[in-house]
PDB file of C-alpha atoms in Angstrom:
ATOM      1  CA  MET H   1      72.282  75.379 103.527  1.00 30.00           C
ATOM      2  CA  ARG H   2      71.118  77.409 100.995  1.00 31.00           C
ATOM      3  CA  TYR H   3      68.220  80.038 100.389  1.00 28.00           C
ATOM      4  CA  ARG H   4      66.394  80.386  97.220  1.00 29.00           C
ATOM      5  CA  GLU H   5      67.912  83.749  95.574  1.00 27.00           C
ATOM      6  CA  GLY H   6      65.737  86.914  96.018  1.00 28.00           C
ATOM      7  CA  ASN H   7      64.078  85.118  99.385  1.00 30.00           C
ATOM      8  CA  PRO H   8      65.982  86.799 102.196  1.00 33.00           C
ATOM      9  CA  PRO H   9      66.146  84.235 105.440  1.00 33.00           C
ATOM     10  CA  LEU H  10      63.688  85.120 107.866  1.00 32.00           C
ATOM     11  CA  PRO H  11      64.353  88.897 110.007  1.00 34.00           C
ATOM     12  CA  LEU H  12      64.397  88.914 113.842  1.00 30.00           C
ATOM     13  CA  SER H  13      61.153  90.350 115.373  1.00 32.00           C
ATOM     14  CA  ALA H  14      62.064  92.987 117.937  1.00 29.00           C
ATOM     15  CA  ARG H  15      58.686  92.818 119.279  1.00 32.00           C
ATOM     16  CA  THR H  16      57.811  89.063 119.587  1.00 38.00           C
ATOM     17  CA  GLY H  17      61.740  87.939 119.832  1.00 46.00           C
ATOM     18  CA  GLY H  18      62.571  85.443 116.904  1.00 57.00           C
ATOM     19  CA  CYS H  19      65.393  83.319 115.761  1.00 69.00           C
ATOM     20  CA  ASP H  20      65.837  83.300 111.960  1.00 82.00           C
ATOM     21  CA  PHE H  21      67.159  79.969 110.240  1.00 89.00           C
ATOM     22  CA  SER H  22      70.569  81.731 109.344  1.00 87.00           C
ATOM     23  CA  SER H  23      71.601  82.758 112.909  1.00 91.00           C
ATOM     24  CA  PRO H  24      74.192  80.931 114.944  1.00 93.00           C
ATOM     25  CA  LEU H  25      71.431  79.081 116.719  1.00 94.00           C
ATOM     26  CA  GLY H  26      69.557  78.725 113.961  1.00 94.00           C
ATOM     27  CA  ARG H  27      71.887  77.331 112.001  1.00 94.00           C
ATOM     28  CA  ARG H  28      72.565  74.536 114.820  1.00 95.00           C
ATOM     29  CA  LEU H  29      69.131  73.761 115.171  1.00 96.00           C
ATOM     30  CA  VAL H  30      68.633  73.427 111.276  1.00 96.00           C
ATOM     31  CA  ARG H  31      71.627  71.269 111.303  1.00 97.00           C
ATOM     32  CA  ALA H  32      70.324  69.086 113.978  1.00 98.00           C
ATOM     33  CA  LEU H  33      67.225  68.439 112.197  1.00 98.00           C
ATOM     34  CA  GLN H  34      68.660  67.649 108.819  1.00 96.00           C
ATOM     35  CA  ASP H  35      70.767  64.779 110.705  1.00 97.00           C
ATOM     36  CA  ALA H  36      67.913  63.506 112.358  1.00 98.00           C
ATOM     37  CA  ALA H  37      65.382  63.391 109.986  1.00 97.00           C
ATOM     38  CA  PRO H  38      64.843  59.891 108.229  1.00 95.00           C
ATOM     39  CA  GLY H  39      64.053  61.737 104.672  1.00 93.00           C
ATOM     40  CA  PRO H  40      64.487  64.835 103.001  1.00 94.00           C
ATOM     41  CA  LEU H  41      63.966  68.105 104.770  1.00 94.00           C
ATOM     42  CA  LEU H  42      62.284  71.222 103.025  1.00 92.00           C
ATOM     43  CA  VAL H  43      63.682  74.198 104.520  1.00 92.00           C
ATOM     44  CA  ASP H  44      60.929  76.842 103.952  1.00 88.00           C
ATOM     45  CA  THR H  45      62.464  80.453 104.243  1.00 81.00           C
ATOM     46  CA  GLY H  46      59.521  81.994 102.652  1.00 71.00           C
ATOM     47  CA  PHE H  47      57.150  84.480 104.575  1.00 63.00           C
ATOM     48  CA  PRO H  48      53.870  84.228 102.406  1.00 68.00           C
ATOM     49  CA  GLY H  49      50.432  85.307 103.847  1.00 77.00           C
ATOM     50  CA  ARG H  50      50.022  83.804 107.585  1.00 83.00           C
ATOM     51  CA  GLN H  51      46.923  81.509 106.019  1.00 79.00           C
ATOM     52  CA  GLN H  52      48.995  80.266 103.028  1.00 81.00           C
ATOM     53  CA  ALA H  53      52.027  79.148 105.515  1.00 80.00           C
ATOM     54  CA  VAL H  54      49.530  77.148 107.378  1.00 81.00           C
ATOM     55  CA  ASP H  55      47.839  75.504 104.556  1.00 81.00           C
ATOM     56  CA  ARG H  56      51.001  74.755 102.717  1.00 83.00           C
ATOM     57  CA  ASP H  57      51.789  71.097 103.810  1.00 84.00           C
ATOM     58  CA  LEU H  58      48.330  70.399 102.380  1.00 81.00           C
ATOM     59  CA  ASN H  59      49.350  71.817  98.846  1.00 80.00           C
ATOM     60  CA  LEU H  60      52.843  70.823  98.511  1.00 82.00           C
ATOM     61  CA  PRO H  61      53.723  68.518  95.642  1.00 77.00           C
ATOM     62  CA  ASP H  62      54.401  64.989  96.169  1.00 74.00           C
ATOM     63  CA  ARG H  63      57.860  64.320  96.498  1.00 72.00           C
ATOM     64  CA  GLY H  64      57.795  60.616  97.724  1.00 77.00           C
ATOM     65  CA  PRO H  65      56.341  59.045 100.531  1.00 84.00           C
ATOM     66  CA  LEU H  66      57.882  60.802 103.445  1.00 91.00           C
ATOM     67  CA  LEU H  67      58.967  64.773 103.682  1.00 92.00           C
ATOM     68  CA  PHE H  68      59.920  67.156 106.720  1.00 96.00           C
ATOM     69  CA  ARG H  69      59.236  70.705 106.474  1.00 94.00           C
ATOM     70  CA  LEU H  70      60.840  73.176 108.321  1.00 96.00           C
ATOM     71  CA  TRP H  71      58.899  76.648 108.451  1.00 93.00           C
ATOM     72  CA  SER H  72      58.028  79.612 110.415  1.00 92.00           C
ATOM     73  CA  ASN H  73      55.068  82.269 110.201  1.00 91.00           C
ATOM     74  CA  GLN H  74      54.506  85.682 111.029  1.00 90.00           C
ATOM     75  CA  SER H  75      52.807  86.901 114.102  1.00 94.00           C
ATOM     76  CA  SER H  76      49.329  85.513 114.624  1.00 95.00           C
ATOM     77  CA  ILE H  77      47.027  83.022 116.615  1.00 97.00           C
ATOM     78  CA  ILE H  78      46.306  80.032 115.037  1.00 94.00           C
ATOM     79  CA  ALA H  79      42.716  78.639 116.060  1.00 94.00           C
ATOM     80  CA  SER H  80      41.662  75.297 115.837  1.00 91.00           C
ATOM     81  CA  CYS H  81      39.052  73.954 113.831  1.00 90.00           C
ATOM     82  CA  LYS H  82      36.496  73.647 116.532  1.00 93.00           C
ATOM     83  CA  GLN H  83      37.263  77.261 117.473  1.00 95.00           C
ATOM     84  CA  ALA H  84      36.760  78.847 114.347  1.00 94.00           C
ATOM     85  CA  ARG H  85      33.056  77.255 114.200  1.00 95.00           C
ATOM     86  CA  SER H  86      32.244  79.434 117.409  1.00 96.00           C
ATOM     87  CA  PRO H  87      29.646  82.170 116.813  1.00 97.00           C
ATOM     88  CA  ARG H  88      31.735  84.360 118.603  1.00 97.00           C
ATOM     89  CA  PHE H  89      34.855  83.727 116.280  1.00 97.00           C
ATOM     90  CA  ALA H  90      34.508  86.582 113.944  1.00 97.00           C
ATOM     91  CA  ALA H  91      34.549  89.131 116.848  1.00 98.00           C
ATOM     92  CA  ALA H  92      37.281  87.216 118.805  1.00 98.00           C
ATOM     93  CA  ARG H  93      39.160  87.601 115.185  1.00 97.00           C
ATOM     94  CA  ALA H  94      38.869  91.196 115.234  1.00 98.00           C
ATOM     95  CA  GLN H  95      39.608  91.779 118.905  1.00 98.00           C
ATOM     96  CA  SER H  96      42.738  89.914 118.523  1.00 98.00           C
ATOM     97  CA  ALA H  97      43.938  91.581 115.250  1.00 97.00           C
ATOM     98  CA  ALA H  98      43.276  95.034 116.710  1.00 97.00           C
ATOM     99  CA  ALA H  99      45.688  93.999 119.596  1.00 97.00           C
ATOM    100  CA  GLY H 100      48.258  92.970 117.097  1.00 96.00           C
ATOM    101  CA  TRP H 101      47.844  89.581 116.624  1.00 97.00           C
ATOM    102  CA  PRO H 102      45.777  88.173 113.482  1.00 96.00           C
ATOM    103  CA  VAL H 103      43.957  84.838 113.742  1.00 96.00           C
ATOM    104  CA  VAL H 104      43.816  82.236 111.011  1.00 92.00           C
ATOM    105  CA  ALA H 105      42.547  78.563 111.636  1.00 91.00           C
ATOM    106  CA  ARG H 106      43.843  75.549 110.811  1.00 89.00           C
ATOM    107  CA  ARG H 107      42.481  71.935 110.172  1.00 82.00           C
ATOM    108  CA  SER H 108      43.313  70.244 113.336  1.00 82.00           C
ATOM    109  CA  GLY H 109      42.066  70.348 116.750  1.00 80.00           C
ATOM    110  CA  GLY H 110      43.119  71.296 120.044  1.00 85.00           C
ATOM    111  CA  THR H 111      42.933  74.847 121.051  1.00 91.00           C
ATOM    112  CA  ALA H 112      44.730  78.383 120.026  1.00 94.00           C
ATOM    113  CA  VAL H 113      48.591  78.342 119.577  1.00 94.00           C
ATOM    114  CA  VAL H 114      50.801  81.311 118.738  1.00 95.00           C
ATOM    115  CA  HIS H 115      53.109  81.461 115.627  1.00 94.00           C
ATOM    116  CA  ARG H 116      55.918  83.978 115.260  1.00 94.00           C
ATOM    117  CA  PRO H 117      59.346  84.372 113.956  1.00 91.00           C
ATOM    118  CA  GLY H 118      60.569  82.588 117.140  1.00 94.00           C
ATOM    119  CA  ILE H 119      58.189  79.423 116.989  1.00 96.00           C
ATOM    120  CA  TRP H 120      59.451  76.799 114.549  1.00 97.00           C
ATOM    121  CA  ASN H 121      57.337  74.793 112.766  1.00 95.00           C
ATOM    122  CA  PHE H 122      58.277  71.310 111.714  1.00 97.00           C
ATOM    123  CA  SER H 123      55.937  69.288 109.654  1.00 95.00           C
ATOM    124  CA  LEU H 124      56.021  65.053 108.914  1.00 96.00           C
ATOM    125  CA  ILE H 125      54.328  65.063 105.511  1.00 92.00           C
ATOM    126  CA  ARG H 126      53.320  61.677 104.569  1.00 89.00           C
ATOM    127  CA  PHE H 127      52.050  60.539 100.960  1.00 83.00           C
ATOM    128  CA  ALA H 128      50.485  57.180 101.821  1.00 72.00           C
ATOM    129  CA  ALA H 129      49.434  54.401  99.307  1.00 64.00           C
ATOM    130  CA  PRO H 130      45.753  54.035  98.762  1.00 64.00           C
ATOM    131  CA  ALA H 131      45.465  50.942 101.031  1.00 61.00           C
ATOM    132  CA  GLU H 132      48.254  51.753 103.672  1.00 64.00           C
ATOM    133  CA  ASP H 133      46.470  51.771 107.186  1.00 66.00           C
ATOM    134  CA  VAL H 134      46.490  55.100 109.240  1.00 67.00           C
ATOM    135  CA  ALA H 135      49.359  54.533 111.542  1.00 79.00           C
ATOM    136  CA  ILE H 136      48.814  57.742 114.373  1.00 86.00           C
ATOM    137  CA  GLU H 137      50.973  56.321 116.999  1.00 90.00           C
ATOM    138  CA  ARG H 138      53.696  55.337 114.485  1.00 92.00           C
ATOM    139  CA  ASP H 139      54.043  58.923 113.136  1.00 93.00           C
ATOM    140  CA  TYR H 140      53.651  60.663 116.526  1.00 95.00           C
ATOM    141  CA  ALA H 141      56.374  58.700 117.469  1.00 96.00           C
ATOM    142  CA  MET H 142      58.590  59.375 114.398  1.00 96.00           C
ATOM    143  CA  LEU H 143      58.100  63.120 114.751  1.00 98.00           C
ATOM    144  CA  LEU H 144      58.814  62.792 118.203  1.00 98.00           C
ATOM    145  CA  SER H 145      62.101  60.857 117.912  1.00 98.00           C
ATOM    146  CA  VAL H 146      63.105  63.132 115.230  1.00 98.00           C
ATOM    147  CA  LEU H 147      62.705  66.142 117.646  1.00 99.00           C
ATOM    148  CA  ARG H 148      64.455  64.437 120.420  1.00 98.00           C
ATOM    149  CA  GLN H 149      67.299  63.450 118.345  1.00 98.00           C
ATOM    150  CA  ALA H 150      67.773  67.002 117.124  1.00 98.00           C
ATOM    151  CA  MET H 151      67.761  68.476 120.365  1.00 98.00           C
ATOM    152  CA  ALA H 152      70.087  65.887 121.859  1.00 98.00           C
ATOM    153  CA  ARG H 153      72.553  66.989 119.361  1.00 97.00           C
ATOM    154  CA  ILE H 154      72.531  70.499 120.716  1.00 96.00           C
ATOM    155  CA  GLY H 155      72.536  69.249 124.246  1.00 96.00           C
ATOM    156  CA  ILE H 156      69.098  69.412 124.987  1.00 97.00           C
ATOM    157  CA  LEU H 157      67.720  66.177 126.355  1.00 97.00           C
ATOM    158  CA  CYS H 158      63.725  65.506 126.162  1.00 98.00           C
ATOM    159  CA  ASP H 159      60.889  63.451 126.589  1.00 98.00           C
ATOM    160  CA  GLN H 160      57.293  63.394 125.587  1.00 97.00           C
ATOM    161  CA  GLY H 161      54.183  63.605 127.572  1.00 97.00           C
ATOM    162  CA  GLY H 162      51.376  65.960 128.757  1.00 97.00           C
ATOM    163  CA  VAL H 163      52.422  69.323 130.899  1.00 98.00           C
ATOM    164  CA  ALA H 164      49.736  70.737 133.767  1.00 96.00           C
ATOM    165  CA  GLY H 165      49.104  73.896 133.196  1.00 96.00           C
ATOM    166  CA  ALA H 166      50.203  74.208 129.637  1.00 97.00           C
ATOM    167  CA  HIS H 167      48.007  75.455 126.411  1.00 94.00           C
ATOM    168  CA  CYS H 168      46.880  73.155 123.521  1.00 92.00           C
ATOM    169  CA  ASP H 169      48.229  70.292 126.112  1.00 94.00           C
ATOM    170  CA  GLY H 170      48.515  66.441 125.124  1.00 93.00           C
ATOM    171  CA  LYS H 171      50.440  63.416 125.629  1.00 95.00           C
ATOM    172  CA  TYR H 172      52.410  64.159 122.353  1.00 97.00           C
ATOM    173  CA  ASN H 173      54.171  67.159 123.889  1.00 98.00           C
ATOM    174  CA  LEU H 174      57.955  67.356 123.797  1.00 98.00           C
ATOM    175  CA  ARG H 175      58.869  68.292 127.030  1.00 98.00           C
ATOM    176  CA  TRP H 176      62.221  69.573 129.085  1.00 98.00           C
ATOM    177  CA  GLN H 177      62.490  68.768 132.829  1.00 96.00           C
ATOM    178  CA  GLY H 178      58.735  68.617 132.646  1.00 97.00           C
ATOM    179  CA  ARG H 179      58.000  71.985 130.897  1.00 98.00           C
ATOM    180  CA  LYS H 180      56.535  72.132 127.406  1.00 98.00           C
ATOM    181  CA  LEU H 181      59.131  72.598 124.572  1.00 98.00           C
ATOM    182  CA  ALA H 182      56.672  71.557 121.614  1.00 98.00           C
ATOM    183  CA  GLY H 183      53.324  71.036 120.818  1.00 96.00           C
ATOM    184  CA  THR H 184      51.875  68.716 118.137  1.00 95.00           C
ATOM    185  CA  ALA H 185      48.971  68.214 116.176  1.00 91.00           C
ATOM    186  CA  ALA H 186      47.763  66.072 113.379  1.00 90.00           C
ATOM    187  CA  CYS H 187      45.724  66.324 110.277  1.00 87.00           C
ATOM    188  CA  ILE H 188      44.592  63.428 108.246  1.00 85.00           C
ATOM    189  CA  THR H 189      43.131  64.197 104.711  1.00 84.00           C
ATOM    190  CA  ARG H 190      42.951  62.807 101.260  1.00 80.00           C
ATOM    191  CA  ARG H 191      44.127  64.373  98.056  1.00 78.00           C
ATOM    192  CA  ASP H 192      43.889  62.853  94.388  1.00 76.00           C
ATOM    193  CA  GLY H 193      42.291  59.854  96.411  1.00 74.00           C
ATOM    194  CA  ARG H 194      45.472  59.206  98.572  1.00 78.00           C
ATOM    195  CA  PRO H 195      45.531  59.525 101.993  1.00 81.00           C
ATOM    196  CA  LEU H 196      47.634  62.434 102.967  1.00 86.00           C
ATOM    197  CA  ARG H 197      49.000  62.415 106.977  1.00 90.00           C
ATOM    198  CA  ILE H 198      50.276  65.837 108.574  1.00 91.00           C
ATOM    199  CA  PHE H 199      51.677  65.547 111.756  1.00 94.00           C
ATOM    200  CA  HIS H 200      52.976  69.127 112.918  1.00 94.00           C
ATOM    201  CA  ALA H 201      55.085  70.477 115.794  1.00 96.00           C
ATOM    202  CA  ALA H 202      55.508  73.912 117.127  1.00 96.00           C
ATOM    203  CA  LEU H 203      58.704  74.216 118.610  1.00 98.00           C
ATOM    204  CA  ALA H 204      59.495  77.312 121.025  1.00 98.00           C
ATOM    205  CA  VAL H 205      63.085  78.387 120.131  1.00 97.00           C
ATOM    206  CA  ASP H 206      63.339  82.211 121.358  1.00 95.00           C
ATOM    207  CA  GLY H 207      60.895  84.821 122.286  1.00 95.00           C
ATOM    208  CA  SER H 208      58.364  85.740 125.382  1.00 95.00           C
ATOM    209  CA  VAL H 209      56.435  82.963 126.203  1.00 94.00           C
ATOM    210  CA  ARG H 210      54.625  85.131 128.628  1.00 96.00           C
ATOM    211  CA  GLU H 211      53.129  87.434 125.583  1.00 97.00           C
ATOM    212  CA  ASP H 212      52.432  84.558 123.872  1.00 97.00           C
ATOM    213  CA  LEU H 213      50.427  83.194 126.542  1.00 97.00           C
ATOM    214  CA  ALA H 214      48.330  86.383 127.223  1.00 97.00           C
ATOM    215  CA  ALA H 215      47.691  86.494 123.381  1.00 98.00           C
ATOM    216  CA  ILE H 216      46.036  83.288 123.589  1.00 98.00           C
ATOM    217  CA  GLU H 217      44.030  84.016 126.810  1.00 98.00           C
ATOM    218  CA  ARG H 218      42.853  87.119 125.388  1.00 98.00           C
ATOM    219  CA  PHE H 219      41.556  85.531 122.244  1.00 98.00           C
ATOM    220  CA  GLU H 220      40.043  82.440 124.136  1.00 97.00           C
ATOM    221  CA  ARG H 221      38.171  84.663 126.497  1.00 98.00           C
ATOM    222  CA  ALA H 222      36.698  86.640 123.531  1.00 98.00           C
ATOM    223  CA  LEU H 223      35.451  83.092 122.436  1.00 97.00           C
ATOM    224  CA  GLY H 224      33.978  82.256 125.881  1.00 96.00           C
ATOM    225  CA  GLU H 225      36.762  79.909 126.535  1.00 96.00           C
ATOM    226  CA  TYR H 226      38.337  80.711 130.026  1.00 94.00           C
ATOM    227  CA  ARG H 227      41.510  79.183 130.723  1.00 92.00           C
ATOM    228  CA  ASP H 228      44.175  80.502 132.563  1.00 93.00           C
ATOM    229  CA  TYR H 229      47.925  78.871 131.567  1.00 96.00           C
ATOM    230  CA  ALA H 230      50.690  78.205 133.838  1.00 97.00           C
ATOM    231  CA  ARG H 231      53.840  80.589 132.554  1.00 96.00           C
ATOM    232  CA  ASP H 232      56.202  78.331 134.168  1.00 96.00           C
ATOM    233  CA  ALA H 233      54.881  75.198 132.369  1.00 98.00           C
ATOM    234  CA  HIS H 234      56.660  76.752 129.051  1.00 98.00           C
ATOM    235  CA  VAL H 235      60.222  76.925 127.924  1.00 98.00           C
ATOM    236  CA  THR H 236      61.965  77.851 124.870  1.00 98.00           C
ATOM    237  CA  VAL H 237      65.418  76.652 123.449  1.00 97.00           C
ATOM    238  CA  ARG H 238      67.085  79.533 124.151  1.00 96.00           C
ATOM    239  CA  GLN H 239      65.968  79.638 127.758  1.00 96.00           C
ATOM    240  CA  ILE H 240      67.537  76.232 128.278  1.00 97.00           C
ATOM    241  CA  LEU H 241      70.518  76.878 126.439  1.00 96.00           C
ATOM    242  CA  ASP H 242      71.189  80.446 128.248  1.00 93.00           C
ATOM    243  CA  GLU H 243      70.268  78.790 131.716  1.00 88.00           C
ATOM    244  CA  ASN H 244      72.057  75.960 131.629  1.00 82.00           C
ATOM    245  CA  HIS H 245      75.277  77.375 129.720  1.00 68.00           C
ATOM    246  CA  ILE H 246      75.083  74.336 127.426  1.00 69.00           C
ATOM    247  CA  GLY H 247      77.069  75.230 124.383  1.00 60.00           C
ATOM    248  CA  GLY H 248      79.458  73.522 121.722  1.00 45.00           C
ATOM    249  CA  ARG H 249      78.442  72.394 118.263  1.00 43.00           C
ATOM    250  CA  PRO H 250      76.152  69.544 117.112  1.00 39.00           C
ATOM    251  CA  HIS H 251      77.943  66.257 116.153  1.00 37.00           C
ATOM    252  CA  ASP H 252      78.248  65.597 112.764  1.00 36.00           C
ATOM    253  CA  ALA H 253      76.353  62.682 111.336  1.00 36.00           C
ATOM    254  CA  ARG H 254      74.570  61.522 108.511  1.00 37.00           C
ATOM    255  CA  ARG H 255      72.701  64.505 106.848  1.00 39.00           C
ATOM    256  CA  PRO H 256      69.679  63.774 104.400  1.00 40.00           C
ATOM    257  CA  THR H 257      69.051  65.953 101.473  1.00 41.00           C
ATOM    258  CA  ALA H 258      67.634  69.681 102.771  1.00 46.00           C
ATOM    259  CA  MET H 259      65.848  71.606  99.952  1.00 46.00           C
ATOM    260  CA  ALA H 260      65.418  75.518 100.331  1.00 44.00           C
ATOM    261  CA  VAL H 261      62.431  77.212  98.498  1.00 41.00           C
TER     262      VAL H 261
END
């Protein structure tokens, strides 16, 4: 693993908790994702602006038909495109920012999610041929397969499916023993006349899920959306490893090219 000179690894956040890519757990996870990915993995260690981090998947140069990107973001609430159209959005965004959680919008649907150093974002980016059919089920299956293989390499066996009481719930969640470990979303668009498909997962690695859910609930209530999320419906990688005394190293396997930016 290498980092671009002058661009240090992400710092740990004392307030929100976090796991940087160069910490012991971070190195294990990055290695596991490299081993599992069937294409090149871009390890994005920069901390650009919050909105720029979210939009970067859309603006990456074409590096072949399939690319994976691993990245993190500053502490923020990421609103769905539907929420961003709400007449209450501006006031809700200001209230959330005053509480320490700036809000940016994404192009996909669903409901609000949290970004912070302890949430790792993992994107599957497919630059498709103009006549290629969109295969949402296939690409979601590939994304989840990579995550499940990576988790298995560090001793965590996962499946997929909905989780009652979880925020931004869906059938493509990554689950561990019925609890949500990662949520997913998709963005289907076009660039230069070609289909561009992005399938994204937000993996809870470390930090306080309770604080995350409190921030989401506060923002959504300001929008007039009243949902209460179950704290025990969620889990982090750190919790699983600590509570189940899972250790050791991920086994050696083929490693596709890892690129650092």
